[in-house]
Amino acid sequence: MVTRVILMEIITAKTAGFCFGVRRALSIAEETAGTNDAGVYTYGPLIHNDEVVRSLKEKGIEVLGEPGDHAPAEGATVIIRSHGVSRDVTEDLERKGMRVTDATCPFVLNIHKIVRSRGEEGCEILIIGDPGHPEVRGIRGWCVSPVSILQTEEEALCWNPLTDKEICVVSQTTFNEKKFCELVEIVKKKGYHINVFNTICSATKERQEEARKIASQVDVMLVIGDRKSSNTQKLYDICKKTCVNTYYIQTVREVEYAWFLHAKSVGITAGASTPNNIIEEVQIHVRAHI
Ligand code: F3S
């Protein structure tokens, strides 16, 4: 009798894991650790990953604003994470005597510059993104002219400008590009004078395109990332549309054997704040146990 062993094919996205902006913010934080006796803090968790936040804490970097935390002493260093913050936040920290180290991703800084300069030229601003996301709150905080935010088709259909000026449209860097184009089309059809800046980060685009491609080729797709990570959630949504057997996991411990019973191929991708070691653990586990 011939026993045929079918090996599971595993395709891991080349774009899975830390993006340029997150890697940069992390290395700024690591270089800043231990440089200030008054303390070093990040303004909110540096990235959406508890393990990374814990490891920074071991290096002496606390998260500003965590419940139960003591207030930083005057002169402490506060690191702004890659999402960026509004101008008010930086000014407020400086007023309180903090030293601000800016690890805002240069791509996000570029959006701050666009909304500010276009606003100074008299344009109204329309941000396409999640109004509750820190990056979008930060962008809003750099606007010097009337600004509105939308993220759904329904909102785009109901949207009306606040002024009769030219409208400058920008996007949250991690927004789904297809959805961005759809929303822009809806707004354009209303006939207003609009000027569109597609500020979706190329890292996001590439990650989403690769995830979509892999999801279309495999039986099971794993998307790894923290539950609070909006870019991971978007990756999951994209993959789920193409591959019904798509699962969102935070760590290897959430992988279930039953998902792979009839699978011959598995795809793996991960959000921009997922450390490489977590991706590798999932890969090794799937290869060894499934
Ligand atoms: Fe920057 Fe793009 Fe990452 S905007 S933080 S490189 S997803």
mmCIF file of C-alpha atoms and ligand atoms in Angstrom:
data_model
loop_
_atom_site.group_PDB
_atom_site.id
_atom_site.type_symbol
_atom_site.label_atom_id
_atom_site.label_comp_id
_atom_site.label_asym_id
_atom_site.label_seq_id
_atom_site.Cartn_x
_atom_site.Cartn_y
_atom_site.Cartn_z
ATOM 1 C CA MET A 1 0.000 0.000 0.000
ATOM 2 C CA VAL A 2 1.305 3.405 -0.867
ATOM 3 C CA THR A 3 0.795 6.085 1.757
ATOM 4 C CA ARG A 4 0.782 9.529 0.285
ATOM 5 C CA VAL A 5 1.862 12.345 2.572
ATOM 6 C CA ILE A 6 0.469 15.662 1.454
ATOM 7 C CA LEU A 7 2.549 18.546 2.686
ATOM 8 C CA MET A 8 0.759 21.724 3.517
ATOM 9 C CA GLU A 9 1.942 24.674 1.482
ATOM 10 C CA ILE A 10 2.530 27.785 3.584
ATOM 11 C CA ILE A 11 2.777 31.182 1.940
ATOM 12 C CA THR A 12 3.903 34.004 4.216
ATOM 13 C CA ALA A 13 3.539 37.560 2.954
ATOM 14 C CA LYS A 14 6.849 39.348 2.422
ATOM 15 C CA THR A 15 5.183 42.525 3.654
ATOM 16 C CA ALA A 16 3.983 40.959 6.944
ATOM 17 C CA GLY A 17 5.067 42.719 10.128
ATOM 18 C CA PHE A 18 6.634 46.040 11.108
ATOM 19 C CA CYS A 19 6.450 48.826 8.550
ATOM 20 C CA PHE A 20 9.147 51.466 8.121
ATOM 21 C CA GLY A 21 7.375 53.959 10.430
ATOM 22 C CA VAL A 22 6.904 51.487 13.268
ATOM 23 C CA ARG A 23 10.510 50.217 12.998
ATOM 24 C CA ARG A 24 11.715 53.819 13.066
ATOM 25 C CA ALA A 25 9.562 54.720 16.108
ATOM 26 C CA LEU A 26 10.769 51.641 17.928
ATOM 27 C CA SER A 27 14.410 52.396 17.271
ATOM 28 C CA ILE A 28 13.922 56.040 18.380
ATOM 29 C CA ALA A 29 12.330 54.735 21.601
ATOM 30 C CA GLU A 30 15.145 52.253 22.197
ATOM 31 C CA GLU A 31 17.769 54.955 21.636
ATOM 32 C CA THR A 32 15.907 57.275 24.030
ATOM 33 C CA ALA A 33 15.576 54.677 26.819
ATOM 34 C CA GLY A 34 17.651 55.586 29.855
ATOM 35 C CA THR A 35 18.646 59.023 28.544
ATOM 36 C CA ASN A 36 16.608 61.092 31.005
ATOM 37 C CA ASP A 37 16.613 60.720 34.815
ATOM 38 C CA ALA A 38 13.217 62.481 34.943
ATOM 39 C CA GLY A 39 11.767 59.556 32.997
ATOM 40 C CA VAL A 40 10.982 58.498 29.444
ATOM 41 C CA TYR A 41 7.388 57.980 28.312
ATOM 42 C CA THR A 42 5.537 57.219 25.116
ATOM 43 C CA TYR A 43 2.397 59.203 24.375
ATOM 44 C CA GLY A 44 0.055 56.197 24.422
ATOM 45 C CA PRO A 45 1.336 52.672 23.655
ATOM 46 C CA LEU A 46 4.098 52.991 21.034
ATOM 47 C CA ILE A 47 2.493 50.270 18.934
ATOM 48 C CA HIS A 48 -0.546 48.043 19.304
ATOM 49 C CA ASN A 49 1.331 45.127 20.703
ATOM 50 C CA ASP A 50 1.385 44.286 24.408
ATOM 51 C CA GLU A 51 4.612 42.304 24.177
ATOM 52 C CA VAL A 52 6.513 45.222 22.652
ATOM 53 C CA VAL A 53 5.039 47.652 25.197
ATOM 54 C CA ARG A 54 6.130 45.292 27.999
ATOM 55 C CA SER A 55 9.645 45.042 26.634
ATOM 56 C CA LEU A 56 9.898 48.845 26.437
ATOM 57 C CA LYS A 57 8.713 49.031 30.042
ATOM 58 C CA GLU A 58 11.580 46.725 31.024
ATOM 59 C CA LYS A 59 13.902 49.274 29.412
ATOM 60 C CA GLY A 60 12.351 51.992 31.575
ATOM 61 C CA ILE A 61 9.884 53.457 29.076
ATOM 62 C CA GLU A 62 6.436 53.989 30.572
ATOM 63 C CA VAL A 63 3.201 54.689 28.721
ATOM 64 C CA LEU A 64 1.839 58.136 29.437
ATOM 65 C CA GLY A 65 -1.787 58.150 30.445
ATOM 66 C CA GLU A 66 -2.076 54.512 31.565
ATOM 67 C CA PRO A 67 -4.678 54.142 34.334
ATOM 68 C CA GLY A 68 -3.007 54.211 37.729
ATOM 69 C CA ASP A 69 0.251 55.663 36.405
ATOM 70 C CA HIS A 70 1.887 58.554 38.189
ATOM 71 C CA ALA A 71 2.200 61.840 36.292
ATOM 72 C CA PRO A 72 5.587 62.379 34.669
ATOM 73 C CA ALA A 73 7.999 64.704 36.428
ATOM 74 C CA GLU A 74 8.813 68.032 34.814
ATOM 75 C CA GLY A 75 11.590 67.597 32.299
ATOM 76 C CA ALA A 76 10.619 64.028 31.417
ATOM 77 C CA THR A 77 10.908 62.931 27.800
ATOM 78 C CA VAL A 78 7.702 62.088 25.953
ATOM 79 C CA ILE A 79 8.014 60.165 22.689
ATOM 80 C CA ILE A 80 5.305 60.801 20.112
ATOM 81 C CA ARG A 81 4.458 57.532 18.359
ATOM 82 C CA SER A 82 4.318 56.944 14.608
ATOM 83 C CA HIS A 83 0.598 57.919 14.362
ATOM 84 C CA GLY A 84 1.526 61.479 15.318
ATOM 85 C CA VAL A 85 -0.500 63.914 17.425
ATOM 86 C CA SER A 86 -2.197 67.252 16.976
ATOM 87 C CA ARG A 87 -0.260 70.467 17.361
ATOM 88 C CA ASP A 88 -2.132 71.194 20.629
ATOM 89 C CA VAL A 89 -0.867 67.987 22.221
ATOM 90 C CA THR A 90 2.792 68.804 21.518
ATOM 91 C CA GLU A 91 2.370 72.379 22.706
ATOM 92 C CA ASP A 92 0.579 71.252 25.846
ATOM 93 C CA LEU A 93 3.371 68.783 26.701
ATOM 94 C CA GLU A 94 5.983 71.475 26.171
ATOM 95 C CA ARG A 95 4.017 73.923 28.321
ATOM 96 C CA LYS A 96 4.072 71.329 31.088
ATOM 97 C CA GLY A 97 7.856 71.232 30.842
ATOM 98 C CA MET A 98 8.198 67.918 28.978
ATOM 99 C CA ARG A 99 10.838 67.275 26.366
ATOM 100 C CA VAL A 100 9.131 66.025 23.240
ATOM 101 C CA THR A 101 10.839 63.455 21.001
ATOM 102 C CA ASP A 102 8.894 63.166 17.779
ATOM 103 C CA ALA A 103 8.757 59.660 16.281
ATOM 104 C CA THR A 104 5.819 60.521 13.998
ATOM 105 C CA CYS A 105 6.145 58.619 10.741
ATOM 106 C CA PRO A 106 7.379 60.977 7.983
ATOM 107 C CA PHE A 107 4.402 59.929 5.828
ATOM 108 C CA VAL A 108 2.019 61.132 8.544
ATOM 109 C CA LEU A 109 4.037 64.339 8.963
ATOM 110 C CA ASN A 110 3.527 64.920 5.252
ATOM 111 C CA ILE A 111 -0.266 64.848 5.756
ATOM 112 C CA HIS A 112 0.055 67.361 8.612
ATOM 113 C CA LYS A 113 1.950 69.644 6.215
ATOM 114 C CA ILE A 114 -0.622 69.240 3.428
ATOM 115 C CA VAL A 115 -3.664 70.023 5.591
ATOM 116 C CA ARG A 116 -1.941 72.940 7.211
ATOM 117 C CA SER A 117 -0.590 74.549 4.050
ATOM 118 C CA ARG A 118 -3.746 73.924 1.999
ATOM 119 C CA GLY A 119 -5.807 75.314 4.865
ATOM 120 C CA GLU A 120 -3.618 78.425 4.973
ATOM 121 C CA GLU A 121 -4.289 78.819 1.247
ATOM 122 C CA GLY A 122 -8.006 78.879 2.044
ATOM 123 C CA CYS A 123 -9.037 75.298 1.255
ATOM 124 C CA GLU A 124 -11.516 73.304 3.282
ATOM 125 C CA ILE A 125 -10.205 69.889 4.378
ATOM 126 C CA LEU A 126 -11.897 66.520 4.030
ATOM 127 C CA ILE A 127 -10.191 63.614 5.782
ATOM 128 C CA ILE A 128 -11.129 60.090 4.718
ATOM 129 C CA GLY A 129 -10.524 57.838 7.687
ATOM 130 C CA ASP A 130 -11.704 56.692 11.076
ATOM 131 C CA PRO A 131 -12.474 59.784 13.201
ATOM 132 C CA GLY A 132 -11.667 57.838 16.379
ATOM 133 C CA HIS A 133 -8.199 56.748 15.211
ATOM 134 C CA PRO A 134 -5.301 58.643 16.838
ATOM 135 C CA GLU A 135 -3.706 59.357 13.451
ATOM 136 C CA VAL A 136 -6.905 60.999 12.193
ATOM 137 C CA ARG A 137 -7.332 62.957 15.433
ATOM 138 C CA GLY A 138 -3.741 64.133 14.988
ATOM 139 C CA ILE A 139 -4.306 65.171 11.355
ATOM 140 C CA ARG A 140 -7.447 67.022 12.345
ATOM 141 C CA GLY A 141 -5.424 68.861 14.952
ATOM 142 C CA TRP A 142 -3.141 70.298 12.235
ATOM 143 C CA CYS A 143 -6.020 71.730 10.212
ATOM 144 C CA VAL A 144 -6.328 75.502 10.260
ATOM 145 C CA SER A 145 -9.502 75.665 8.149
ATOM 146 C CA PRO A 146 -12.940 73.970 8.293
ATOM 147 C CA VAL A 147 -12.537 70.201 8.338
ATOM 148 C CA SER A 148 -14.800 67.165 8.086
ATOM 149 C CA ILE A 149 -14.107 63.441 8.309
ATOM 150 C CA LEU A 150 -15.890 60.537 6.660
ATOM 151 C CA GLN A 151 -15.243 56.823 6.402
ATOM 152 C CA THR A 152 -18.346 55.099 4.984
ATOM 153 C CA GLU A 153 -20.311 55.154 1.757
ATOM 154 C CA GLU A 154 -23.400 56.414 3.615
ATOM 155 C CA GLU A 155 -21.411 59.273 5.107
ATOM 156 C CA ALA A 156 -19.983 60.161 1.683
ATOM 157 C CA LEU A 157 -23.458 60.195 0.148
ATOM 158 C CA CYS A 158 -24.775 62.553 2.851
ATOM 159 C CA TRP A 159 -21.646 64.710 2.970
ATOM 160 C CA ASN A 160 -21.810 68.382 2.070
ATOM 161 C CA PRO A 161 -18.956 70.876 2.221
ATOM 162 C CA LEU A 162 -18.803 73.371 5.057
ATOM 163 C CA THR A 163 -17.729 76.259 2.796
ATOM 164 C CA ASP A 164 -17.778 77.223 -0.873
ATOM 165 C CA LYS A 165 -13.966 76.957 -1.050
ATOM 166 C CA GLU A 166 -11.851 74.356 -2.854
ATOM 167 C CA ILE A 167 -11.836 71.044 -0.948
ATOM 168 C CA CYS A 168 -8.572 69.301 -0.185
ATOM 169 C CA VAL A 169 -9.045 65.560 0.387
ATOM 170 C CA VAL A 170 -6.493 63.473 2.294
ATOM 171 C CA SER A 171 -6.612 59.939 3.635
ATOM 172 C CA GLN A 172 -5.617 58.159 6.813
ATOM 173 C CA THR A 173 -2.397 56.345 5.838
ATOM 174 C CA THR A 174 -3.809 52.898 6.589
ATOM 175 C CA PHE A 175 -7.170 53.331 4.862
ATOM 176 C CA ASN A 176 -8.253 50.696 2.333
ATOM 177 C CA GLU A 177 -7.283 52.137 -1.049
ATOM 178 C CA LYS A 178 -10.220 50.647 -2.966
ATOM 179 C CA LYS A 179 -12.645 52.112 -0.450
ATOM 180 C CA PHE A 180 -10.837 55.466 -0.556
ATOM 181 C CA CYS A 181 -11.265 55.621 -4.357
ATOM 182 C CA GLU A 182 -14.948 54.705 -4.049
ATOM 183 C CA LEU A 183 -15.588 57.420 -1.455
ATOM 184 C CA VAL A 184 -13.666 59.996 -3.504
ATOM 185 C CA GLU A 185 -15.770 59.088 -6.552
ATOM 186 C CA ILE A 186 -18.986 59.686 -4.579
ATOM 187 C CA VAL A 187 -17.731 63.084 -3.406
ATOM 188 C CA LYS A 188 -16.481 64.011 -6.907
ATOM 189 C CA LYS A 189 -19.869 63.270 -8.453
ATOM 190 C CA LYS A 190 -21.404 65.980 -6.295
ATOM 191 C CA GLY A 191 -19.608 68.441 -8.554
ATOM 192 C CA TYR A 192 -17.575 70.406 -6.000
ATOM 193 C CA HIS A 193 -14.084 71.670 -6.726
ATOM 194 C CA ILE A 194 -11.896 69.058 -5.062
ATOM 195 C CA ASN A 195 -8.202 68.358 -4.990
ATOM 196 C CA VAL A 196 -7.331 64.811 -3.942
ATOM 197 C CA PHE A 197 -4.116 63.779 -2.181
ATOM 198 C CA ASN A 198 -3.959 60.016 -1.972
ATOM 199 C CA THR A 199 -1.944 59.831 1.241
ATOM 200 C CA ILE A 200 -2.413 56.114 1.788
ATOM 201 C CA CYS A 201 0.983 54.752 2.733
ATOM 202 C CA SER A 202 2.607 52.582 0.058
ATOM 203 C CA ALA A 203 3.539 50.051 2.765
ATOM 204 C CA THR A 204 -0.167 49.687 3.518
ATOM 205 C CA LYS A 205 -1.082 49.393 -0.155
ATOM 206 C CA GLU A 206 1.570 46.760 -0.795
ATOM 207 C CA ARG A 207 0.602 44.817 2.330
ATOM 208 C CA GLN A 208 -3.088 44.886 1.373
ATOM 209 C CA GLU A 209 -2.433 43.883 -2.241
ATOM 210 C CA GLU A 210 -0.153 41.018 -1.253
ATOM 211 C CA ALA A 211 -2.654 39.837 1.384
ATOM 212 C CA ARG A 212 -5.482 39.889 -1.177
ATOM 213 C CA LYS A 213 -3.340 37.932 -3.665
ATOM 214 C CA ILE A 214 -2.287 35.287 -1.150
ATOM 215 C CA ALA A 215 -5.844 34.957 0.212
ATOM 216 C CA SER A 216 -7.046 34.192 -3.324
ATOM 217 C CA GLN A 217 -4.541 31.320 -3.633
ATOM 218 C CA VAL A 218 -4.939 29.472 -0.315
ATOM 219 C CA ASP A 219 -7.517 27.391 1.560
ATOM 220 C CA VAL A 220 -6.911 29.036 4.933
ATOM 221 C CA MET A 221 -5.613 32.519 5.645
ATOM 222 C CA LEU A 222 -4.188 33.672 8.984
ATOM 223 C CA VAL A 223 -4.000 37.379 9.764
ATOM 224 C CA ILE A 224 -1.831 38.139 12.807
ATOM 225 C CA GLY A 225 -2.071 41.303 14.854
ATOM 226 C CA ASP A 226 -3.359 42.962 17.956
ATOM 227 C CA ARG A 227 -7.158 43.290 18.241
ATOM 228 C CA LYS A 228 -6.746 47.069 18.622
ATOM 229 C CA SER A 229 -4.742 47.409 15.400
ATOM 230 C CA SER A 230 -6.871 49.042 12.721
ATOM 231 C CA ASN A 231 -4.531 48.110 9.871
ATOM 232 C CA THR A 232 -4.719 44.438 10.922
ATOM 233 C CA GLN A 233 -8.508 44.638 11.023
ATOM 234 C CA LYS A 234 -8.474 46.023 7.472
ATOM 235 C CA LEU A 235 -6.160 43.220 6.316
ATOM 236 C CA TYR A 236 -8.552 40.720 7.853
ATOM 237 C CA ASP A 237 -11.551 42.297 6.056
ATOM 238 C CA ILE A 238 -9.710 42.202 2.721
ATOM 239 C CA CYS A 239 -8.658 38.554 3.132
ATOM 240 C CA LYS A 240 -12.055 37.428 4.405
ATOM 241 C CA LYS A 241 -13.716 38.726 1.234
ATOM 242 C CA THR A 242 -11.474 36.489 -0.871
ATOM 243 C CA CYS A 243 -10.934 33.535 1.434
ATOM 244 C CA VAL A 244 -13.868 32.609 3.691
ATOM 245 C CA ASN A 245 -11.553 30.605 5.943
ATOM 246 C CA THR A 246 -9.689 33.670 7.170
ATOM 247 C CA TYR A 247 -8.840 33.875 10.880
ATOM 248 C CA TYR A 248 -7.663 36.862 12.912
ATOM 249 C CA ILE A 249 -5.197 35.794 15.608
ATOM 250 C CA GLN A 250 -3.030 37.688 18.061
ATOM 251 C CA THR A 251 -0.603 34.899 18.898
ATOM 252 C CA VAL A 252 0.132 31.278 18.086
ATOM 253 C CA ARG A 253 -1.972 30.211 21.088
ATOM 254 C CA GLU A 254 -5.169 31.090 19.205
ATOM 255 C CA VAL A 255 -4.465 28.785 16.239
ATOM 256 C CA GLU A 256 -7.002 25.914 16.106
ATOM 257 C CA TYR A 257 -6.301 22.554 14.513
ATOM 258 C CA ALA A 258 -9.876 22.295 13.150
ATOM 259 C CA TRP A 259 -9.310 25.232 10.784
ATOM 260 C CA PHE A 260 -6.903 23.162 8.685
ATOM 261 C CA LEU A 261 -8.751 19.826 8.412
ATOM 262 C CA HIS A 262 -9.342 20.039 4.653
ATOM 263 C CA ALA A 263 -6.697 22.608 3.814
ATOM 264 C CA LYS A 264 -3.786 22.044 1.453
ATOM 265 C CA SER A 265 -2.451 25.561 1.627
ATOM 266 C CA VAL A 266 -2.228 28.284 4.260
ATOM 267 C CA GLY A 267 -1.449 31.948 3.827
ATOM 268 C CA ILE A 268 -0.022 34.147 6.581
ATOM 269 C CA THR A 269 0.087 37.906 6.803
ATOM 270 C CA ALA A 270 0.385 40.349 9.700
ATOM 271 C CA GLY A 271 -0.313 43.962 10.585
ATOM 272 C CA ALA A 272 2.282 46.726 10.765
ATOM 273 C CA SER A 273 2.724 46.378 14.527
ATOM 274 C CA THR A 274 3.222 42.614 14.675
ATOM 275 C CA PRO A 275 6.759 41.631 15.709
ATOM 276 C CA ASN A 276 8.618 39.131 13.524
ATOM 277 C CA ASN A 277 8.996 36.597 16.308
ATOM 278 C CA ILE A 278 5.195 36.226 16.564
ATOM 279 C CA ILE A 279 4.927 35.672 12.796
ATOM 280 C CA GLU A 280 7.733 33.085 12.937
ATOM 281 C CA GLU A 281 6.096 31.254 15.855
ATOM 282 C CA VAL A 282 2.847 30.926 13.899
ATOM 283 C CA GLN A 283 4.728 29.730 10.804
ATOM 284 C CA ILE A 284 6.668 27.117 12.775
ATOM 285 C CA HIS A 285 3.542 25.947 14.600
ATOM 286 C CA VAL A 286 1.511 25.538 11.420
ATOM 287 C CA ARG A 287 4.378 23.700 9.709
ATOM 288 C CA ALA A 288 5.007 21.389 12.683
ATOM 289 C CA HIS A 289 1.544 20.599 13.993
ATOM 290 C CA ILE A 290 -0.984 20.950 11.244
HETATM 291 FE FE1 F3S B 1 4.235 55.112 8.361
HETATM 292 FE FE2 F3S B 1 3.056 53.721 6.575
HETATM 293 FE FE3 F3S B 1 3.853 52.598 8.737
HETATM 294 S S1 F3S B 1 2.475 55.714 7.269
HETATM 295 S S2 F3S B 1 3.711 54.161 10.281
HETATM 296 S S3 F3S B 1 5.160 53.489 7.169
HETATM 297 S S4 F3S B 1 1.975 52.143 7.682
#
